[in-house]
Short mmCIF file of N, CA and C in Angstrom, two decimals:
data_model
loop_
_atom_site.label_atom_id
_atom_site.label_comp_id
_atom_site.label_asym_id
_atom_site.label_seq_id
_atom_site.Cartn_x
_atom_site.Cartn_y
_atom_site.Cartn_z
N MET E 1 0.82 -1.20 0.00
CA MET E 1 0.00 0.00 0.00
C MET E 1 0.87 1.26 0.00
N ALA E 2 1.92 1.24 0.79
CA ALA E 2 2.82 2.40 0.86
C ALA E 2 3.48 2.64 -0.49
N ALA E 3 3.82 1.57 -1.20
CA ALA E 3 4.46 1.72 -2.52
C ALA E 3 3.49 2.36 -3.51
N VAL E 4 2.24 1.96 -3.47
CA VAL E 4 1.23 2.53 -4.38
C VAL E 4 1.02 4.01 -4.06
N LEU E 5 0.95 4.35 -2.79
CA LEU E 5 0.76 5.74 -2.38
C LEU E 5 1.97 6.59 -2.79
N THR E 6 3.16 6.07 -2.59
CA THR E 6 4.38 6.79 -2.99
C THR E 6 4.41 7.00 -4.49
N LEU E 7 4.07 5.95 -5.23
CA LEU E 7 4.04 6.05 -6.69
C LEU E 7 3.00 7.08 -7.15
N ALA E 8 1.83 7.08 -6.53
CA ALA E 8 0.77 8.03 -6.89
C ALA E 8 1.22 9.47 -6.61
N LEU E 9 1.86 9.71 -5.48
CA LEU E 9 2.35 11.05 -5.16
C LEU E 9 3.44 11.49 -6.14
N ALA E 10 4.33 10.58 -6.49
CA ALA E 10 5.41 10.92 -7.43
C ALA E 10 4.84 11.25 -8.81
N ILE E 11 3.89 10.46 -9.27
CA ILE E 11 3.27 10.71 -10.58
C ILE E 11 2.52 12.04 -10.55
N GLY E 12 1.79 12.29 -9.48
CA GLY E 12 1.05 13.55 -9.36
C GLY E 12 1.97 14.76 -9.38
N ALA E 13 3.08 14.68 -8.67
CA ALA E 13 4.04 15.79 -8.65
C ALA E 13 4.64 16.01 -10.04
N ASN E 14 4.99 14.93 -10.73
CA ASN E 14 5.57 15.05 -12.07
C ASN E 14 4.57 15.64 -13.06
N VAL E 15 3.32 15.23 -12.96
CA VAL E 15 2.29 15.76 -13.85
C VAL E 15 2.10 17.25 -13.61
N SER E 16 2.11 17.67 -12.35
CA SER E 16 1.96 19.09 -12.03
C SER E 16 3.10 19.92 -12.60
N VAL E 17 4.33 19.45 -12.42
CA VAL E 17 5.49 20.17 -12.95
C VAL E 17 5.43 20.21 -14.47
N PHE E 18 5.07 19.09 -15.10
CA PHE E 18 4.99 19.06 -16.56
C PHE E 18 3.92 20.03 -17.05
N ALA E 19 2.79 20.13 -16.36
CA ALA E 19 1.73 21.04 -16.78
C ALA E 19 2.23 22.49 -16.77
N VAL E 20 2.98 22.87 -15.76
CA VAL E 20 3.52 24.22 -15.69
C VAL E 20 4.54 24.44 -16.81
N VAL E 21 5.45 23.50 -17.00
CA VAL E 21 6.45 23.62 -18.06
C VAL E 21 5.78 23.68 -19.42
N GLN E 22 4.78 22.84 -19.64
CA GLN E 22 4.06 22.82 -20.92
C GLN E 22 3.42 24.17 -21.21
N ARG E 23 2.77 24.75 -20.22
CA ARG E 23 2.05 26.01 -20.44
C ARG E 23 2.99 27.21 -20.56
N VAL E 24 4.00 27.26 -19.74
CA VAL E 24 4.86 28.45 -19.68
C VAL E 24 6.02 28.38 -20.66
N VAL E 25 6.67 27.23 -20.76
CA VAL E 25 7.88 27.13 -21.58
C VAL E 25 7.58 26.62 -22.98
N LEU E 26 6.86 25.51 -23.08
CA LEU E 26 6.64 24.88 -24.38
C LEU E 26 5.49 25.51 -25.16
N ASN E 27 4.54 26.12 -24.47
CA ASN E 27 3.38 26.69 -25.13
C ASN E 27 3.09 28.08 -24.55
N PRO E 28 3.96 29.06 -24.79
CA PRO E 28 3.76 30.39 -24.20
C PRO E 28 2.58 31.13 -24.83
N LEU E 29 2.28 32.29 -24.31
CA LEU E 29 1.22 33.12 -24.87
C LEU E 29 1.50 33.44 -26.33
N PRO E 30 0.47 33.60 -27.15
CA PRO E 30 0.67 33.81 -28.59
C PRO E 30 1.00 35.26 -28.96
N TYR E 31 1.93 35.86 -28.23
CA TYR E 31 2.34 37.23 -28.51
C TYR E 31 3.86 37.28 -28.59
N PRO E 32 4.41 38.13 -29.44
CA PRO E 32 5.86 38.30 -29.44
C PRO E 32 6.35 38.77 -28.07
N ASP E 33 7.47 38.28 -27.65
CA ASP E 33 8.07 38.66 -26.36
C ASP E 33 7.12 38.41 -25.18
N SER E 34 6.32 37.34 -25.26
CA SER E 34 5.36 37.07 -24.19
C SER E 34 6.04 36.79 -22.85
N ASP E 35 7.31 36.41 -22.89
CA ASP E 35 8.03 36.19 -21.65
C ASP E 35 8.32 37.50 -20.90
N ARG E 36 8.08 38.62 -21.54
CA ARG E 36 8.32 39.93 -20.93
C ARG E 36 7.03 40.57 -20.42
N LEU E 37 5.88 39.93 -20.64
CA LEU E 37 4.61 40.49 -20.19
C LEU E 37 4.38 40.20 -18.71
N ILE E 38 3.85 41.17 -18.00
CA ILE E 38 3.46 40.98 -16.62
C ILE E 38 2.04 41.52 -16.44
N GLU E 39 1.37 41.03 -15.42
CA GLU E 39 0.04 41.54 -15.09
C GLU E 39 0.13 42.21 -13.72
N LEU E 40 -0.28 43.44 -13.66
CA LEU E 40 -0.29 44.18 -12.40
C LEU E 40 -1.68 44.07 -11.79
N ASP E 41 -1.72 43.76 -10.50
CA ASP E 41 -2.99 43.57 -9.81
C ASP E 41 -2.91 44.29 -8.47
N HIS E 42 -3.93 45.02 -8.15
CA HIS E 42 -3.94 45.77 -6.89
C HIS E 42 -5.04 45.25 -5.98
N GLY E 43 -4.67 44.35 -5.09
CA GLY E 43 -5.56 43.91 -4.05
C GLY E 43 -5.06 44.47 -2.73
N ALA E 44 -5.94 44.73 -1.80
CA ALA E 44 -5.54 45.27 -0.50
C ALA E 44 -6.44 44.66 0.56
N GLN E 45 -5.86 43.77 1.37
CA GLN E 45 -6.65 43.11 2.40
C GLN E 45 -7.20 44.11 3.42
N ARG E 46 -6.41 45.12 3.77
CA ARG E 46 -6.87 46.11 4.75
C ARG E 46 -8.08 46.88 4.27
N LEU E 47 -8.17 47.09 2.96
CA LEU E 47 -9.31 47.82 2.40
C LEU E 47 -10.41 46.89 1.91
N ASN E 48 -10.24 45.59 2.18
CA ASN E 48 -11.20 44.57 1.75
C ASN E 48 -11.33 44.53 0.23
N LEU E 49 -10.21 44.74 -0.47
CA LEU E 49 -10.17 44.63 -1.93
C LEU E 49 -9.44 43.34 -2.28
N PRO E 50 -10.16 42.35 -2.80
CA PRO E 50 -9.50 41.08 -3.11
C PRO E 50 -8.55 41.21 -4.30
N SER E 51 -7.56 40.34 -4.35
CA SER E 51 -6.70 40.32 -5.54
C SER E 51 -7.54 39.84 -6.72
N GLY E 52 -7.08 40.13 -7.90
CA GLY E 52 -7.84 39.77 -9.10
C GLY E 52 -8.68 40.92 -9.62
N MET E 53 -8.59 42.07 -8.99
CA MET E 53 -9.38 43.22 -9.42
C MET E 53 -8.71 43.99 -10.55
N GLY E 54 -7.43 43.70 -10.80
CA GLY E 54 -6.74 44.40 -11.88
C GLY E 54 -6.28 45.77 -11.44
N MET E 55 -6.39 46.72 -12.35
CA MET E 55 -5.87 48.06 -12.11
C MET E 55 -6.92 49.09 -12.51
N THR E 56 -7.03 50.13 -11.73
CA THR E 56 -7.96 51.21 -12.05
C THR E 56 -7.32 52.16 -13.05
N ARG E 57 -8.14 52.99 -13.67
CA ARG E 57 -7.60 54.01 -14.58
C ARG E 57 -6.68 54.98 -13.85
N GLY E 58 -6.99 55.28 -12.61
CA GLY E 58 -6.13 56.16 -11.83
C GLY E 58 -4.73 55.60 -11.66
N PHE E 59 -4.64 54.31 -11.29
CA PHE E 59 -3.33 53.67 -11.19
C PHE E 59 -2.64 53.63 -12.55
N TYR E 60 -3.42 53.39 -13.61
CA TYR E 60 -2.84 53.35 -14.96
C TYR E 60 -2.14 54.67 -15.28
N TYR E 61 -2.82 55.78 -15.02
CA TYR E 61 -2.22 57.08 -15.32
C TYR E 61 -1.01 57.36 -14.43
N GLN E 62 -1.08 56.95 -13.17
CA GLN E 62 0.07 57.14 -12.29
C GLN E 62 1.27 56.33 -12.78
N TYR E 63 1.04 55.06 -13.11
CA TYR E 63 2.13 54.22 -13.62
C TYR E 63 2.66 54.78 -14.94
N SER E 64 1.77 55.22 -15.81
CA SER E 64 2.21 55.76 -17.11
C SER E 64 3.14 56.95 -16.93
N GLU E 65 2.84 57.78 -15.95
CA GLU E 65 3.64 58.98 -15.73
C GLU E 65 4.92 58.72 -14.94
N ARG E 66 4.88 57.74 -14.02
CA ARG E 66 5.98 57.60 -13.07
C ARG E 66 6.85 56.36 -13.25
N ALA E 67 6.34 55.30 -13.86
CA ALA E 67 7.10 54.06 -13.94
C ALA E 67 8.28 54.21 -14.89
N ARG E 68 9.44 53.85 -14.42
CA ARG E 68 10.65 53.95 -15.24
C ARG E 68 11.16 52.57 -15.65
N THR E 69 10.61 51.51 -15.06
CA THR E 69 11.10 50.16 -15.35
C THR E 69 10.21 49.41 -16.33
N LEU E 70 9.12 50.01 -16.77
CA LEU E 70 8.21 49.36 -17.71
C LEU E 70 8.42 49.93 -19.11
N ASP E 71 8.50 49.05 -20.11
CA ASP E 71 8.61 49.52 -21.50
C ASP E 71 7.29 50.08 -22.00
N GLY E 72 6.19 49.57 -21.50
CA GLY E 72 4.87 50.03 -21.92
C GLY E 72 3.83 49.55 -20.93
N LEU E 73 2.66 50.14 -20.98
CA LEU E 73 1.58 49.82 -20.06
C LEU E 73 0.26 49.94 -20.81
N ALA E 74 -0.62 48.95 -20.64
CA ALA E 74 -1.92 48.98 -21.31
C ALA E 74 -2.98 48.41 -20.38
N LEU E 75 -4.19 48.89 -20.54
CA LEU E 75 -5.35 48.37 -19.80
C LEU E 75 -6.32 47.74 -20.78
N TYR E 76 -7.03 46.72 -20.30
CA TYR E 76 -8.11 46.15 -21.10
C TYR E 76 -9.22 45.66 -20.17
N ASP E 77 -10.42 45.61 -20.68
CA ASP E 77 -11.57 45.11 -19.95
C ASP E 77 -12.48 44.43 -20.96
N THR E 78 -12.85 43.20 -20.70
CA THR E 78 -13.65 42.42 -21.64
C THR E 78 -15.00 42.07 -21.02
N GLU E 79 -16.06 42.17 -21.83
CA GLU E 79 -17.39 41.76 -21.38
C GLU E 79 -18.23 41.35 -22.58
N ASN E 80 -19.32 40.66 -22.31
CA ASN E 80 -20.27 40.28 -23.35
C ASN E 80 -21.42 41.27 -23.35
N LEU E 81 -21.78 41.76 -24.53
CA LEU E 81 -22.88 42.71 -24.69
C LEU E 81 -23.84 42.20 -25.75
N THR E 82 -24.99 42.86 -25.86
CA THR E 82 -25.95 42.51 -26.90
C THR E 82 -25.95 43.59 -27.96
N LEU E 83 -25.71 43.18 -29.20
CA LEU E 83 -25.71 44.08 -30.35
C LEU E 83 -27.12 44.10 -30.92
N THR E 84 -27.71 45.29 -31.04
CA THR E 84 -29.05 45.42 -31.59
C THR E 84 -29.01 46.34 -32.79
N GLY E 85 -30.07 46.35 -33.53
CA GLY E 85 -30.17 47.17 -34.73
C GLY E 85 -31.06 46.43 -35.70
N GLU E 86 -30.64 46.35 -36.94
CA GLU E 86 -31.39 45.58 -37.93
C GLU E 86 -31.18 44.10 -37.64
N GLY E 87 -32.25 43.32 -37.77
CA GLY E 87 -32.14 41.88 -37.53
C GLY E 87 -32.26 41.54 -36.05
N ASP E 88 -31.97 40.28 -35.75
CA ASP E 88 -32.08 39.78 -34.38
C ASP E 88 -30.92 40.29 -33.52
N PRO E 89 -31.20 40.53 -32.23
CA PRO E 89 -30.11 40.88 -31.32
C PRO E 89 -29.10 39.74 -31.26
N GLU E 90 -27.84 40.09 -31.07
CA GLU E 90 -26.80 39.07 -31.05
C GLU E 90 -25.80 39.39 -29.95
N ARG E 91 -25.38 38.35 -29.21
CA ARG E 91 -24.38 38.53 -28.17
C ARG E 91 -23.00 38.65 -28.81
N ILE E 92 -22.24 39.65 -28.41
CA ILE E 92 -20.89 39.83 -28.92
C ILE E 92 -19.94 40.06 -27.75
N ARG E 93 -18.70 39.74 -27.95
CA ARG E 93 -17.66 39.97 -26.94
C ARG E 93 -16.98 41.30 -27.26
N VAL E 94 -16.93 42.19 -26.28
CA VAL E 94 -16.36 43.52 -26.46
C VAL E 94 -15.17 43.67 -25.51
N THR E 95 -14.08 44.16 -26.04
CA THR E 95 -12.90 44.44 -25.22
C THR E 95 -12.56 45.91 -25.35
N ARG E 96 -12.55 46.60 -24.24
CA ARG E 96 -12.14 48.01 -24.22
C ARG E 96 -10.66 48.03 -23.88
N VAL E 97 -9.89 48.77 -24.65
CA VAL E 97 -8.45 48.82 -24.43
C VAL E 97 -7.97 50.27 -24.51
N THR E 98 -6.81 50.51 -23.94
CA THR E 98 -6.18 51.81 -24.08
C THR E 98 -5.48 51.88 -25.43
N THR E 99 -5.15 53.07 -25.86
CA THR E 99 -4.48 53.23 -27.15
C THR E 99 -3.10 52.61 -27.15
N THR E 100 -2.58 52.27 -25.99
CA THR E 100 -1.26 51.67 -25.89
C THR E 100 -1.28 50.15 -26.00
N PHE E 101 -2.47 49.55 -26.12
CA PHE E 101 -2.59 48.09 -26.11
C PHE E 101 -1.84 47.42 -27.26
N ALA E 102 -2.06 47.86 -28.48
CA ALA E 102 -1.41 47.22 -29.64
C ALA E 102 0.10 47.32 -29.57
N PRO E 103 0.67 48.47 -29.27
CA PRO E 103 2.13 48.52 -29.17
C PRO E 103 2.69 47.63 -28.05
N VAL E 104 2.00 47.57 -26.92
CA VAL E 104 2.49 46.74 -25.81
C VAL E 104 2.43 45.26 -26.17
N MET E 105 1.32 44.83 -26.77
CA MET E 105 1.13 43.41 -27.10
C MET E 105 1.75 43.02 -28.44
N HIS E 106 2.18 43.99 -29.21
CA HIS E 106 2.73 43.74 -30.56
C HIS E 106 1.71 43.04 -31.46
N VAL E 107 0.46 43.49 -31.38
CA VAL E 107 -0.61 42.99 -32.26
C VAL E 107 -1.24 44.19 -32.95
N TRP E 108 -1.66 44.00 -34.19
CA TRP E 108 -2.19 45.11 -34.98
C TRP E 108 -3.46 44.67 -35.68
N PRO E 109 -4.35 45.61 -35.99
CA PRO E 109 -5.60 45.27 -36.68
C PRO E 109 -5.32 44.64 -38.05
N THR E 110 -6.16 43.68 -38.43
CA THR E 110 -6.06 43.07 -39.75
C THR E 110 -6.40 44.08 -40.82
N LEU E 111 -7.40 44.89 -40.56
CA LEU E 111 -7.82 45.94 -41.49
C LEU E 111 -7.65 47.30 -40.83
N GLY E 112 -7.34 48.27 -41.61
CA GLY E 112 -7.27 49.64 -41.09
C GLY E 112 -6.03 49.89 -40.26
N ARG E 113 -6.18 50.71 -39.24
CA ARG E 113 -5.06 51.11 -38.40
C ARG E 113 -5.49 51.11 -36.94
N TRP E 114 -4.53 51.21 -36.07
CA TRP E 114 -4.81 51.28 -34.64
C TRP E 114 -5.15 52.72 -34.26
N PHE E 115 -5.67 52.92 -33.06
CA PHE E 115 -6.02 54.25 -32.57
C PHE E 115 -4.79 55.13 -32.44
N ARG E 116 -4.98 56.38 -32.74
CA ARG E 116 -3.98 57.39 -32.38
C ARG E 116 -4.25 57.78 -30.93
N GLU E 117 -3.27 58.34 -30.30
CA GLU E 117 -3.41 58.72 -28.88
C GLU E 117 -4.61 59.63 -28.66
N GLU E 118 -4.84 60.58 -29.56
CA GLU E 118 -5.95 61.53 -29.39
C GLU E 118 -7.32 60.87 -29.62
N GLU E 119 -7.34 59.67 -30.17
CA GLU E 119 -8.60 58.97 -30.40
C GLU E 119 -8.99 58.05 -29.25
N GLY E 120 -8.20 58.04 -28.20
CA GLY E 120 -8.50 57.18 -27.07
C GLY E 120 -9.64 57.72 -26.24
N ARG E 121 -10.82 57.66 -26.78
CA ARG E 121 -12.00 58.21 -26.12
C ARG E 121 -13.18 57.29 -26.39
N LEU E 122 -14.26 57.49 -25.67
CA LEU E 122 -15.47 56.70 -25.89
C LEU E 122 -16.01 56.95 -27.29
N GLY E 123 -16.56 55.92 -27.90
CA GLY E 123 -17.21 56.07 -29.19
C GLY E 123 -16.30 55.96 -30.38
N ALA E 124 -15.08 55.51 -30.20
CA ALA E 124 -14.14 55.36 -31.32
C ALA E 124 -13.77 53.88 -31.43
N PRO E 125 -14.63 53.06 -32.06
CA PRO E 125 -14.43 51.61 -32.03
C PRO E 125 -13.39 51.10 -33.04
N SER E 126 -12.82 49.96 -32.72
CA SER E 126 -11.95 49.20 -33.62
C SER E 126 -12.56 47.81 -33.69
N LEU E 127 -12.79 47.29 -34.88
CA LEU E 127 -13.48 46.02 -35.03
C LEU E 127 -12.50 44.87 -35.14
N GLY E 128 -12.79 43.77 -34.44
CA GLY E 128 -11.99 42.56 -34.57
C GLY E 128 -12.29 41.85 -35.88
N ARG E 129 -11.42 40.93 -36.28
CA ARG E 129 -11.55 40.22 -37.56
C ARG E 129 -12.88 39.47 -37.66
N ALA E 130 -13.25 38.73 -36.62
CA ALA E 130 -14.48 37.94 -36.68
C ALA E 130 -15.70 38.84 -36.85
N PHE E 131 -15.73 39.96 -36.16
CA PHE E 131 -16.85 40.88 -36.26
C PHE E 131 -16.90 41.52 -37.64
N ALA E 132 -15.77 41.93 -38.18
CA ALA E 132 -15.72 42.58 -39.49
C ALA E 132 -16.20 41.64 -40.59
N ARG E 133 -15.94 40.35 -40.44
CA ARG E 133 -16.38 39.38 -41.45
C ARG E 133 -17.85 38.99 -41.28
N ALA E 134 -18.37 39.15 -40.06
CA ALA E 134 -19.73 38.69 -39.78
C ALA E 134 -20.80 39.69 -40.19
N VAL E 135 -20.45 40.97 -40.31
CA VAL E 135 -21.47 41.95 -40.67
C VAL E 135 -21.84 41.80 -42.14
N ASP E 136 -23.01 42.31 -42.48
CA ASP E 136 -23.51 42.18 -43.85
C ASP E 136 -23.63 43.57 -44.46
N PRO E 137 -22.92 43.92 -45.50
CA PRO E 137 -21.91 43.11 -46.19
C PRO E 137 -20.61 43.11 -45.40
N PRO E 138 -19.76 42.08 -45.58
CA PRO E 138 -18.50 42.00 -44.83
C PRO E 138 -17.60 43.19 -45.11
N ILE E 139 -16.87 43.61 -44.11
CA ILE E 139 -15.91 44.70 -44.27
C ILE E 139 -14.64 44.12 -44.86
N ARG E 140 -14.19 44.69 -45.96
CA ARG E 140 -12.99 44.18 -46.63
C ARG E 140 -11.98 45.30 -46.75
N ARG E 141 -10.78 44.95 -47.16
CA ARG E 141 -9.71 45.95 -47.37
C ARG E 141 -10.08 46.90 -48.46
#
């Protein structure tokens, strides 16, 4: 019985280590220089703010102005919304990002161009590839 338990613990430990190596080393995030990306999170137990809340716009602006060790900084927020208009309502995934998102992540729109700094305001959308192809008629180059 002890041999079976020891073997089970050893296999479990090896599987756990392999899962981490597989995800981080062998299968990294699909972005250039993904090993240089970090996620900043501001949780505060004293203020009853759990970790996982991300960063507020206020912290973003403070970091943007004061951080000297970061090459770039970007914020994003993703949610599902309902698109209405002509035809049936449809659920779509919407991601709000800062104008610095594309340069930080090294990703660019398939069509058109990314936001200029002065366009970083409400009401200035950028469409993802799936959405641009799904509208009728499809948006093309």
